[in-house]
C-alpha atoms as one frame of an Amber mdcrd trajectory, in Angstrom:
protein
   0.539  -2.121   5.824   0.578  -1.300   2.151   0.188  -4.195  -0.319   0.862
  -3.585  -4.026   0.443  -5.861  -6.998  -3.056  -7.118  -6.285  -5.535  -7.488
  -9.126  -9.227  -6.790  -8.786  -9.984 -10.499  -8.779  -7.427 -11.270  -6.046
  -8.824  -8.995  -3.290 -10.860 -11.751  -1.665  -7.876 -14.071  -1.662  -5.747
 -11.429   0.009  -8.461 -10.852   2.639  -8.952 -14.548   3.271  -5.327 -15.692
   3.178  -2.776 -12.926   3.654  -4.680 -10.800   6.176  -5.680 -13.907   8.036
  -2.028 -15.143   8.177  -0.788 -11.708   9.323  -3.281 -11.739  12.185  -2.315
 -15.328  13.126   1.367 -14.329  13.091   0.580 -11.465  15.495  -1.377 -13.861
  17.749   1.491 -16.351  17.621   3.722 -13.755  19.360   1.922 -14.875  22.571
   2.111 -11.354  23.822  -0.989 -10.017  22.178  -4.294 -11.161  20.840  -4.488
 -10.469  17.126  -7.658  -8.342  17.443  -5.989  -6.067  19.963  -3.079  -4.978
  17.661  -4.210  -2.046  15.507  -3.663  -2.792  11.847  -4.473  -0.950   8.631
  -4.184  -3.029   5.441  -4.288  -1.054   2.252  -4.184  -2.402  -1.293  -2.301
  -0.073  -3.654  -3.221  -0.083  -7.425  -1.227   1.999  -9.912  -2.434   0.670
 -13.210  -5.897   2.150 -13.437  -7.672   4.013 -16.329  -9.228   6.669 -14.073
  -8.144  10.198 -14.761  -9.049  13.202 -12.630  -9.305  16.777 -13.929 -10.166
  20.042 -12.270 -11.565  22.728 -14.751  -9.484  21.352 -17.663  -6.304  21.206
 -15.581  -4.509  18.586 -13.506  -5.343  18.505  -9.785  -2.712  19.576  -7.337
  -0.433  16.977  -5.721  -2.106  15.716  -2.497  -5.570  15.790  -4.006  -7.898
  13.063  -2.777 -11.104  11.764  -4.274 -13.055   9.540  -1.882 -16.626  10.131
  -2.991 -18.876   9.817  -6.141 -16.425   7.832  -8.276 -15.430   5.421  -5.581
 -17.286   2.238  -4.640 -19.969   2.755  -1.994 -19.321  -0.794  -0.676 -15.691
  -0.159   0.005 -13.406   2.087   2.072 -11.374   3.398  -0.909  -9.923   6.538
  -2.378  -7.875   7.963  -5.202  -4.743  10.030  -4.449  -2.755  12.309  -6.782
   0.731  12.252  -5.277   2.762  13.770  -8.144   2.545  16.615 -10.638   3.161
  16.058 -14.277   4.562  18.416 -16.956   2.809  16.815 -19.902  -0.516  15.006
 -20.206  -3.012  14.069 -17.583  -1.888  12.835 -14.163  -2.705   9.284 -13.140
  -3.957   8.929  -9.625  -3.184   5.920  -7.447  -6.095   3.806  -6.190  -6.085
   2.782  -2.479  -8.521   0.159  -1.116  -8.515  -0.190   2.647  -9.533  -3.800
   3.298  -8.931  -3.753   7.058  -8.616  -0.891   9.502  -8.639  -1.219  13.251
  -6.442   1.746  14.101  -8.708   4.013  16.226  -6.708   7.158  15.413  -7.021
   6.663  11.645 -10.194   8.251  10.331 -10.260   8.378   6.540  -8.772  11.837
   6.392  -5.792  10.946   8.548  -5.075   7.763   6.626  -5.200   9.667   3.389
  -2.798  12.267   4.734  -0.317   9.635   6.064  -0.506   7.865   2.705   0.364
  11.081   0.836   3.210  11.874   3.227   4.567   8.336   2.721   4.910   9.190
  -0.938   7.558  11.818   0.056   9.755   9.426   1.980  11.548   7.618  -0.784
  15.229   8.491  -0.301  16.359   8.117  -3.968  14.081  10.917  -5.143  13.812
  14.545  -4.044  10.110  14.745  -4.954   7.225  12.504  -4.442   6.806   9.013
  -5.813   3.574   7.555  -7.042   3.203   5.020  -4.317   4.078   5.065  -0.596
   7.825   4.535   0.084   7.443   0.993   1.488   5.842  -0.100  -1.816   8.635
   1.534  -3.776  11.274  -0.114  -1.597   9.604  -3.485  -2.130   9.645  -2.911
  -5.942  13.322  -2.029  -5.814  14.254  -5.062  -3.661  12.305  -7.403  -5.900
  14.024  -5.953  -9.020  17.491  -6.177  -7.499  16.907  -9.741  -6.325  15.616
 -10.754  -9.715  18.607  -9.152 -11.460  21.402 -10.433  -9.155  20.271 -13.616
  -7.351  20.486 -16.477  -9.792  20.064 -19.386  -7.355  17.447 -20.712  -4.861
  17.198 -18.944  -1.565  19.370 -20.299   1.277  17.725 -22.952   3.549  19.063
 -20.936   6.474  16.356 -18.331   5.735  13.682 -20.958   6.346  15.296 -21.806
   9.684  15.399 -18.121  10.536  11.637 -17.778   9.774  10.904 -20.705  12.150
  13.028 -19.064  14.815  11.152 -15.757  14.500
């Protein structure tokens, strides 16, 4: 699960509230225990001031930095998913706050994250964030532009049904 739009000061709140609620929702399915469902929860941050260079040139798309400039207390990494024609490329910062998927070692999670940046259907190249984040941005924008009323109460009934 990729979560975008989280500030540095909100990480603990996301861990304590959102992650906990997701695990409770999984447990409420009555089919599984929450700790038996593998889940990776990754916070995506685009607006960072970090720039990465390789011998006075931009790094290649797919470049990952997960040592030295990352936090030793966290499971985090920087990923360059795009190439730029002018200026210095801005990497995207990924902070893995929960990971119980046994098949996902750091290298595999980084590769999947990079490949997810290729899956946005409106663009032939790569996008800066994984496709689910880009879709969420697009949906939020379209809702904000076109829905000018409160959500239907039937949606709440649907959520209780699920």
